[in-house]
XYZ file of C-alpha atoms in Angstrom:
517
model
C -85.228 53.151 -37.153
C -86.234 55.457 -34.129
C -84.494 56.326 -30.747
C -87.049 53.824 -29.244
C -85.619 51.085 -31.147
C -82.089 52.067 -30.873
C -82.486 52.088 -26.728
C -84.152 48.290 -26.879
C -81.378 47.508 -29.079
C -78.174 48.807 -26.596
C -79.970 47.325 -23.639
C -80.050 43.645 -25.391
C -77.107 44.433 -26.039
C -75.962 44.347 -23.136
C -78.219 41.540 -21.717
C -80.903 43.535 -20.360
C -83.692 41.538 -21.389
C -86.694 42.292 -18.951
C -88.303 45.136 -19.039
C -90.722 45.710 -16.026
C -93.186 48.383 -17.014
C -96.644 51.179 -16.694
C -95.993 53.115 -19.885
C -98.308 55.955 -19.907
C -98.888 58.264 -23.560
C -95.242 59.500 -23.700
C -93.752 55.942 -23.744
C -96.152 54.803 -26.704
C -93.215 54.743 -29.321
C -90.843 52.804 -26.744
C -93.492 50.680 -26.129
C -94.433 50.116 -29.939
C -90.554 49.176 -30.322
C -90.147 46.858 -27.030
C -93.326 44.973 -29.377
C -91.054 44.378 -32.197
C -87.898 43.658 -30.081
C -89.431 39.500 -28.611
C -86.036 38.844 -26.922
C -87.517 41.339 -24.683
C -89.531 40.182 -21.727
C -91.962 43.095 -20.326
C -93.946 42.462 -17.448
C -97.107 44.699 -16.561
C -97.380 45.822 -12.933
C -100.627 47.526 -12.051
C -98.618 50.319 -9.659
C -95.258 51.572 -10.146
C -94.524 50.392 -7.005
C -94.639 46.926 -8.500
C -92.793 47.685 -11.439
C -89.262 49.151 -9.205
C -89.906 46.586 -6.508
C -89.880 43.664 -8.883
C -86.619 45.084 -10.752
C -84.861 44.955 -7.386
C -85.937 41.334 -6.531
C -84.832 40.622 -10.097
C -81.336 42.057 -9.880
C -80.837 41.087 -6.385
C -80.755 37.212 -8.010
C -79.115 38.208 -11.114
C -76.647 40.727 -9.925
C -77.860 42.437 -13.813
C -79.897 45.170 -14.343
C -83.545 44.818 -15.276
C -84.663 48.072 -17.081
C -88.472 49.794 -15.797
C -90.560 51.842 -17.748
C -92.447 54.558 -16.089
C -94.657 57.172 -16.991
C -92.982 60.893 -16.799
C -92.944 62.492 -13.279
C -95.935 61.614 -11.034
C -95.195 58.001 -12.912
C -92.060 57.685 -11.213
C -92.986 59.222 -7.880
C -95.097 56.140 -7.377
C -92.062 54.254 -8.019
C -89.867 56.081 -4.902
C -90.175 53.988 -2.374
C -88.663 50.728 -3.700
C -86.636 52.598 -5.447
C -85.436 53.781 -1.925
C -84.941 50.214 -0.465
C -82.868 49.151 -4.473
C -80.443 52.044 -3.597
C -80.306 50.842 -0.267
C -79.687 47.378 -1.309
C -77.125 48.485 -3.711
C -79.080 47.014 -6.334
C -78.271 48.143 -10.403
C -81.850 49.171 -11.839
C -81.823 51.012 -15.125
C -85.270 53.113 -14.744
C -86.589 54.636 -18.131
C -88.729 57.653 -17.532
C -90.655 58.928 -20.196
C -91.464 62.780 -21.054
C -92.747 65.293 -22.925
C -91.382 66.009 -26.050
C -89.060 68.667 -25.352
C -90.714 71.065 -27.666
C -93.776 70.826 -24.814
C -92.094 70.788 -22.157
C -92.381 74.923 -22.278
C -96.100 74.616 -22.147
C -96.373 73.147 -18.604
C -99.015 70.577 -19.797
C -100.435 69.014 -16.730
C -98.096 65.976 -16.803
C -94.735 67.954 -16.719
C -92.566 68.072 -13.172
C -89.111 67.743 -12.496
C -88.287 64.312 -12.948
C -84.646 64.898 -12.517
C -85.541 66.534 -8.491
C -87.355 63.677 -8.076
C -85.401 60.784 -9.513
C -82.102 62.121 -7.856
C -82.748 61.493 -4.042
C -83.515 57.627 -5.128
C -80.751 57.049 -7.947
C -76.840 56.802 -8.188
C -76.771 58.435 -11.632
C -79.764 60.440 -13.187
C -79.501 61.681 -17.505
C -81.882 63.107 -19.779
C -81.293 61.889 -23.900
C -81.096 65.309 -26.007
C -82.529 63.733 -29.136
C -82.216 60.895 -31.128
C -78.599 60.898 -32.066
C -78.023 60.567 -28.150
C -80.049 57.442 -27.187
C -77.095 55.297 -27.930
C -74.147 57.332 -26.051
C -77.185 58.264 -23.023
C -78.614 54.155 -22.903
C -74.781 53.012 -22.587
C -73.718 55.259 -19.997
C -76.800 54.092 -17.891
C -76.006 51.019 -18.156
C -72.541 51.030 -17.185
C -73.355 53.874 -14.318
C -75.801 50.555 -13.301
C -73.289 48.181 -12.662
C -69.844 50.412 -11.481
C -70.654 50.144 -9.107
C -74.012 48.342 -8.644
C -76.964 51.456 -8.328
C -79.967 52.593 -9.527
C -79.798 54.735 -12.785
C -82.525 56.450 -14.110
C -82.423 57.794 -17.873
C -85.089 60.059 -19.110
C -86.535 59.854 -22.723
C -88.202 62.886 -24.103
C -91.476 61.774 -26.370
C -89.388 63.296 -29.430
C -85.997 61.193 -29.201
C -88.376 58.323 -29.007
C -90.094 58.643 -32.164
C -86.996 60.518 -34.164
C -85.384 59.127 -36.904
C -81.759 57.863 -35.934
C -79.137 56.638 -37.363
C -78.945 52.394 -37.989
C -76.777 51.170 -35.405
C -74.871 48.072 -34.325
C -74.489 48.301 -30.507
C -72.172 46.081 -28.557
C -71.580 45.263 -25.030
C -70.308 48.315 -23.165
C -66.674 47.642 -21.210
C -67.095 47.804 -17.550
C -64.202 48.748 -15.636
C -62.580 45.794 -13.336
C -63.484 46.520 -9.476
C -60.643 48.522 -7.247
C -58.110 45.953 -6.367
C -58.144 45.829 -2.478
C -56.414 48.358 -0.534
C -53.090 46.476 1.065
C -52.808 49.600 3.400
C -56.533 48.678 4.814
C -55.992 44.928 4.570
C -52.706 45.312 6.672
C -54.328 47.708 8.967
C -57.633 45.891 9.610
C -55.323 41.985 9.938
C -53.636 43.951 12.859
C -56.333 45.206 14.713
C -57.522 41.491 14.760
C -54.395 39.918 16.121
C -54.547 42.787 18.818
C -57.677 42.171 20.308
C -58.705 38.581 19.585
C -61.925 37.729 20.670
C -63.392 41.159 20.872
C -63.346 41.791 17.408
C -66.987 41.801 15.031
C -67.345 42.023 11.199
C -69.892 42.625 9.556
C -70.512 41.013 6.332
C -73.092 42.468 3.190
C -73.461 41.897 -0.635
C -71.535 39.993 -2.018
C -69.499 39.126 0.999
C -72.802 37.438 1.919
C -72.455 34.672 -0.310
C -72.102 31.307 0.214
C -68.309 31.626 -0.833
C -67.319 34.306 0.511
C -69.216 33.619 3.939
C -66.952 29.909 4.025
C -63.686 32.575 3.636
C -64.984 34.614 6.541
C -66.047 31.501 8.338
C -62.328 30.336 8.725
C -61.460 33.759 9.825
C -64.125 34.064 12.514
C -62.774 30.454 13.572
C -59.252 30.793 13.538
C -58.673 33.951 14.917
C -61.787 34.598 17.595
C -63.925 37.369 14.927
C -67.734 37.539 15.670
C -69.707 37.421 12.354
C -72.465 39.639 12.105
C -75.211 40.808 9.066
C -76.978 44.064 8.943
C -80.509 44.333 10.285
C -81.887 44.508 6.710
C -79.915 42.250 4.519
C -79.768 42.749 1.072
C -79.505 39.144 -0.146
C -77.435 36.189 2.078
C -77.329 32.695 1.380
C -78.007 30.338 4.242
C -78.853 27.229 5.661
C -77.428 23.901 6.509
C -73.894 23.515 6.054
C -73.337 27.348 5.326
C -72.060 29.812 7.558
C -74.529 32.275 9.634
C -73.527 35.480 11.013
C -75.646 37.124 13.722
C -78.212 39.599 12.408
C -77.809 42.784 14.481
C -81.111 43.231 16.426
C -83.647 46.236 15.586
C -83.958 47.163 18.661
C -81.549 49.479 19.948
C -81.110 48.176 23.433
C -80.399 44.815 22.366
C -78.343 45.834 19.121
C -76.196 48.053 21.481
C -76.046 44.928 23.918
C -75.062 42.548 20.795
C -71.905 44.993 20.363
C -71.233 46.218 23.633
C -67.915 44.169 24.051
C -66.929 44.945 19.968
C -63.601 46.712 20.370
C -62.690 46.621 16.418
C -65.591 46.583 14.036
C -64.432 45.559 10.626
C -67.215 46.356 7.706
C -66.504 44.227 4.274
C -69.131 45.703 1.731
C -71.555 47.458 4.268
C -71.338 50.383 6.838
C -71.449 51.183 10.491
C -74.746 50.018 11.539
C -76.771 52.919 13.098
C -80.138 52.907 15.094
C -82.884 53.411 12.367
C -84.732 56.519 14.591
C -83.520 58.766 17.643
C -84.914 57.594 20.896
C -85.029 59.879 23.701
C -81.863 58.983 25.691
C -80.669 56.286 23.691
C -77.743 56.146 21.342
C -77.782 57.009 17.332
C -74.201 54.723 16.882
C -74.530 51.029 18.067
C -70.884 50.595 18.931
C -69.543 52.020 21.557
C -67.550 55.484 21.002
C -64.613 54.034 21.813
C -64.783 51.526 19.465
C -62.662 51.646 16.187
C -64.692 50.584 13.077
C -62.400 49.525 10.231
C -63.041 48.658 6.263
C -62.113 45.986 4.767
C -63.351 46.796 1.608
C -66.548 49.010 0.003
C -69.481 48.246 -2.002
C -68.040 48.130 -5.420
C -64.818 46.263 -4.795
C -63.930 43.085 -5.201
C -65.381 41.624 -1.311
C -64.320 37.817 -2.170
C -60.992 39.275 -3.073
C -60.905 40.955 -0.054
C -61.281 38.516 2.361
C -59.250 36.090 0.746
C -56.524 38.495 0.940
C -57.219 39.245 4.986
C -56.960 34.839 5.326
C -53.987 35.228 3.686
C -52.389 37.937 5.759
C -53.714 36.566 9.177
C -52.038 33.364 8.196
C -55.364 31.473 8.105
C -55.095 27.887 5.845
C -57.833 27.634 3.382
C -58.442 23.795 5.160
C -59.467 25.690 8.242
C -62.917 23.892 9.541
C -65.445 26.266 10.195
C -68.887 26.174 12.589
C -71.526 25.773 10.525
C -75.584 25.151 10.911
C -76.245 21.328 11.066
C -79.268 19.475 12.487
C -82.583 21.515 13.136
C -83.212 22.071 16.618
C -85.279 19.657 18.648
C -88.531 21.086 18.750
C -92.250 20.001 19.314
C -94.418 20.406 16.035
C -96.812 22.789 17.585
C -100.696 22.732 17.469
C -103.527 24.619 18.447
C -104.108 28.379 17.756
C -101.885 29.228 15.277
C -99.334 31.993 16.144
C -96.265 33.447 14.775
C -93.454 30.985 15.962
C -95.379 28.140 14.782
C -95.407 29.504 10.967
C -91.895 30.430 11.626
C -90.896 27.239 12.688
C -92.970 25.765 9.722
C -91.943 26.926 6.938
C -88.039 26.839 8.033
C -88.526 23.061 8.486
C -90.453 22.546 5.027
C -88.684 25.189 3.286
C -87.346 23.318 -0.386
C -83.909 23.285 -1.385
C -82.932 26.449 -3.238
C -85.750 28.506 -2.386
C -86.081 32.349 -2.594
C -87.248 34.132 1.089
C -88.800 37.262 0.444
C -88.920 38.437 4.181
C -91.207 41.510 5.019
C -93.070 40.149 7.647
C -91.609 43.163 9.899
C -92.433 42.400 13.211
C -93.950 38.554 12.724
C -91.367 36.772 11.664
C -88.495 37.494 13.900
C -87.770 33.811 14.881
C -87.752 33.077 11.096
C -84.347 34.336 10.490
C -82.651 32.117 13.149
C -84.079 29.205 12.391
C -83.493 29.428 8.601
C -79.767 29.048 9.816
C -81.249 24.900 9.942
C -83.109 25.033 6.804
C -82.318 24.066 3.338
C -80.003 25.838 1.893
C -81.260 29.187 0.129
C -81.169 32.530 -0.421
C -82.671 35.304 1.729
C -83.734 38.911 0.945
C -85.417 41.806 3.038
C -86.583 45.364 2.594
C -83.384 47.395 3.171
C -84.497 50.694 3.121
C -87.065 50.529 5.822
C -89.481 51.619 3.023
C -92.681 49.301 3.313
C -94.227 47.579 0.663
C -91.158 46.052 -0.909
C -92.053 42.091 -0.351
C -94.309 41.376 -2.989
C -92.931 43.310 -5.809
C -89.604 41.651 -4.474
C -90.571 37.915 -5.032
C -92.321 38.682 -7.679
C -88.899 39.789 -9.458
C -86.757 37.364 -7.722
C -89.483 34.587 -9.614
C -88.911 35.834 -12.833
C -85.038 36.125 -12.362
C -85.171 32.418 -11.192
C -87.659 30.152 -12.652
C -87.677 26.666 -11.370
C -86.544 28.069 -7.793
C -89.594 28.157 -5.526
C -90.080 31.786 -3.628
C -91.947 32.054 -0.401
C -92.291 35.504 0.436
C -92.952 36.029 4.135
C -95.278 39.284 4.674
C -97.414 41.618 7.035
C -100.673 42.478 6.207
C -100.403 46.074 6.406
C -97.029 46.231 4.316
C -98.743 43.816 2.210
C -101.629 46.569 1.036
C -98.724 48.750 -0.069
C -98.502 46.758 -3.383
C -100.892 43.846 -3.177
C -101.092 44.394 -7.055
C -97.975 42.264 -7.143
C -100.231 39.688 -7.133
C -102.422 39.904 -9.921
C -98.856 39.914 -12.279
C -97.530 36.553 -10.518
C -100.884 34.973 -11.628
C -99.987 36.527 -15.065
C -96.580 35.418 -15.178
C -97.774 32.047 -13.643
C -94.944 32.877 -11.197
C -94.189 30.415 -8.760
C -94.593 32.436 -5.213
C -96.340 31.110 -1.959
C -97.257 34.434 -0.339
C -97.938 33.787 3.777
C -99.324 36.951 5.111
C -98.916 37.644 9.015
C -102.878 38.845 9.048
C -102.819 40.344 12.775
C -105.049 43.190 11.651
C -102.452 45.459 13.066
C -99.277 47.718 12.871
C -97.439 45.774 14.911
C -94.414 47.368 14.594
C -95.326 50.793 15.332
C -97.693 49.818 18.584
C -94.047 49.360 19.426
C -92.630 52.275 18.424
C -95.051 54.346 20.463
C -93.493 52.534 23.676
C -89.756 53.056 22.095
C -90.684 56.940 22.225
C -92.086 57.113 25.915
C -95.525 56.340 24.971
C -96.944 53.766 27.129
C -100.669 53.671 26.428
C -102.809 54.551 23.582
C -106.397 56.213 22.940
C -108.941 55.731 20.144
C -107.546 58.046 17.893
C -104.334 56.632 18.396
C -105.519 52.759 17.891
C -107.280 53.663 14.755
C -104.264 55.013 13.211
C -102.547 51.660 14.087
C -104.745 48.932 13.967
C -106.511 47.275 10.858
C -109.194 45.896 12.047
C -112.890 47.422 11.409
C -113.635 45.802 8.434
C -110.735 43.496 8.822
C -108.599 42.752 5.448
C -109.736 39.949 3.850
C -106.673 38.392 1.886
C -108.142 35.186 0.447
C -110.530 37.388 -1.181
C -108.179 40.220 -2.160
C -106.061 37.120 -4.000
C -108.678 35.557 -5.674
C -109.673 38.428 -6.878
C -106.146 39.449 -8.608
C -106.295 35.623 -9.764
C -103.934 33.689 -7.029
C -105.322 30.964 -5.618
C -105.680 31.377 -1.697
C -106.498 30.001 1.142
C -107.167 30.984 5.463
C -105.363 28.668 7.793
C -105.867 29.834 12.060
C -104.531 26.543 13.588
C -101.154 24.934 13.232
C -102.640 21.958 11.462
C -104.229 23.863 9.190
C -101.309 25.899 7.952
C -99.180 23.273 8.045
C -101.622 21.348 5.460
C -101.616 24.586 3.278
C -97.941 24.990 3.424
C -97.644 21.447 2.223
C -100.415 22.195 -0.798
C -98.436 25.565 -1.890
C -95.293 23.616 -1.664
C -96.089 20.653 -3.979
C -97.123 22.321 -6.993
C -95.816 25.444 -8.987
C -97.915 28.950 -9.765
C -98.650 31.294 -7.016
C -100.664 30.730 -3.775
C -101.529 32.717 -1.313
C -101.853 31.755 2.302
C -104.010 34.291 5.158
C -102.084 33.062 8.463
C -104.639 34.644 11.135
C -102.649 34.968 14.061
């Protein structure tokens, strides 16, 4: 037995049983044991963008860590981004870096760089095994650093510890400490504030506290004692849909997010933080709350949020029989037709969307409306970028597929975020993952032709508009997903996508729809 085999072993251990992987040369002997380890699922992403993207979608549906394999340092740096948005998302990852043996390292062969500067940044807990005799006591405390509370970890495995000889071993499932019961100082504090200013009070609800469950609990607060419910901009994972509760999203843009909370005297958080404007704007405001506002927590990320506000019914004297307002009948609107445009997918796909499905949302700019109306939709669960990091969609339903087979994904998503990691798509056609993919093809940055006018810039020259746009050769999707092996298809008109939508729908395996709006 080598450390290789003794790290597969600990992490199926523990029930980490997909491994989402580029190995490079160093990785050989983890890869040789992952081959005799079948309980282990490893799925090849062509970019190691893919790979930490996919992990997040995975653990965002499990609430378990999948582990990655990447190859040493520039390996990893591929891998940054999404692992930006996973930390963001508060999402456990257990990322498995591969080195040089550390006999080599001294050499400075081409491949060596500090993967512990780079991995820090984007992780909650970085360590490096010293040698074979290690792996177990270094693979256990990655896991648990994974899950308490929820984070990225990232555990570095020299080529030597791999391939040493160590020690037979018998691992068993590592002991997680409970969560922090909730604070009764907080609870009392933050029940107060809401009797004292009843109908000016917001709270803002993320992770867990996002739930179905936990979103009926703050339901009966919000209608018994006059609380606004609100999500982040970028939400992590929430279920909705008919018959659930939906809190507001807070708006991107700063005017209207500040406008959205201008009358919040108390802002109580319950798993999440103050919500901030994502840039600086010449003479507008970083906070979104007024300064005079007084932002109370509930509870943190890593506590027990269902706990917590069951505990803050409790102490406001709310009955668990309290009715609550919840989405009901979809809203009376004409099927549209004609040119096909960005309210009319939106408005499609929340009216066909199947029960149980998985949104993938990184449409950025296209599918604003989507969110609102998924409030009327079958019940499912909805994820989003939440780092701000582009390029997170695919990789993210492709994960959120393979955590959730039998559930049917539709991942919402602009064509320039889209290019980011469009080899997501040739490992759903491998996994025979079942993913629609709609992509928002308006040739364009949308969101940043906005952002010039958010910074005082009001019109744009060629250099400018080549930076921004897409057009000149356009993108063409159907062929970029055929190629990878998804089936696709172009839809411009309402009927058309409509018809697509209903094709992608009916069967299972990935399909790709270019919505040219």
């Amino acid at each position: 037995m080598n450390g290789a085999d003794v790290l597969c072993d600990v992490l199926l251990a523990n029930d980490v049983t997909v491994c989402f992987a580029n190995p490079g040369t160093s990785e050989m002997h983890f890869v040789a044991a992952l081959d005799r380890k079948p309980r282990m699922r490893c799925v090849l992403g062509l970019f190691e963008g893919v790979v930490t993207g996919a992990a997040d979608g995975y653990a965002r549906m499990t609430d378990r860590p999948a582990a990655t394999l990447l190859h040493t340092g520039p390996g990893l740096a591929n891998g940054l981004a999404n692992m930006h948005n996973a930390r963001r998302a508060k999402s456990p990852m257990i990322n498995i870096v591969g080195d040089h043996a550390s006999y080599h390292l001294p050499l400075d062969a081409p491949l060596t760089s500090d993967i512990e500067g780079l991995a820090a940044p984007m992780s909650n807990w970085v360590g490096r095994i010293e040698g074979p005799a290690d792996v177990q006591p270094a693979t256990e405390a990655a896991f648990r650093a994974s899950l308490t509370p929820p984070g990225v970890t990232t555990l570095i495995l020299p080529a030597d510890a791999a391939w040493g000889e160590a020690d037979a071993v018998s691992p068993s499932k590592v002991v997680l400490s409970p969560p922090p019961a909730v604070d009764v100082d907080a609870l009392r504090k933050v029940a107060a504030a809401i009797r004292s200013a009843p109908g000016r009070v917001g709270m803002i609800v993320r992770g867990r506290a996002a739930r179905a469950d936990a979103l009926e609990i703050a339901g009966q607060i919000s209608a018994a004692c006059d609380v606004r419910l609100f999500s982040e901009v970028l939400i992590a994972r929430m279920q909705r849909g008919r018959g659930r509760v939906a809190p507001t999203r807070i708006p991107y843009p700063v005017d209207a997010a500040t406008a959205a909370l201008r009358d919040i005297d108390v802002l109580v958080l319950v798993g999440g933080k103050e919500p901030v404007a994502f840039f600086a704007y010449p003479g507008k405001p970083g906070r979104l709350v007024r300064d005079d506002c007084q932002v109370l927590t509930l509870a943190a990320h890593g506590q027990d949020l269902h706990a917590a506000l069951e505990a803050l019914r409790d102490e406001l004297g709310v009955k668990p029989s309290q009715p609550i307002e919840v989405a009901s009948a979809f809203p009376d609107e004409a099927t549209p037709n004609g040119p096909l445009t960005e309210d009319a997918i939106a408005l499609s796909v929340a009216r066909k969307l199947p029960a149980d499905a998985i949104v993938c949302d990184e449409a950025v700019t296209s599918a604003r409306r989507f969110f609102a109306l998924s409030a009327f939709a079958a019940p499912h669960d909805y994820m989003m970028g939440t780092g701000g990091s582009i390029g997170g969609g695919i990789p993210l339903a492709t994960g959120a597929a393979i955590a959730c087979p039998g559930r049917k994904v539709i991942n919402l998503e602009a064509d320039g975020s889209g290019m980011y990691t469009v080899q997501g798509l040739w490992t759903q056609a491998r996994e025979h993952l079942d993913v629609v993919t709609i992509v928002f093809s308006n040739r364009t940055y949308a969101i940043l032709h906005g952002e010039m006018k958010n910074v005082g810039v009001n019109a744009i020259g060629e250099n400018a508009r080549r930076m921004l746009d897409l057009d000149h050769p356009a993108l063409d999707w159907v062929s970029l997903a055929k190629g990878m092996g998804v089936e696709a298809a172009r839809a411009d008109t309402c009927k058309r996508f409509d018809a697509l939508l209903d094709v992608a729908l009916s069967r299972p395996g990935p399909f790709l729809i270019e919505a040219v709006i």
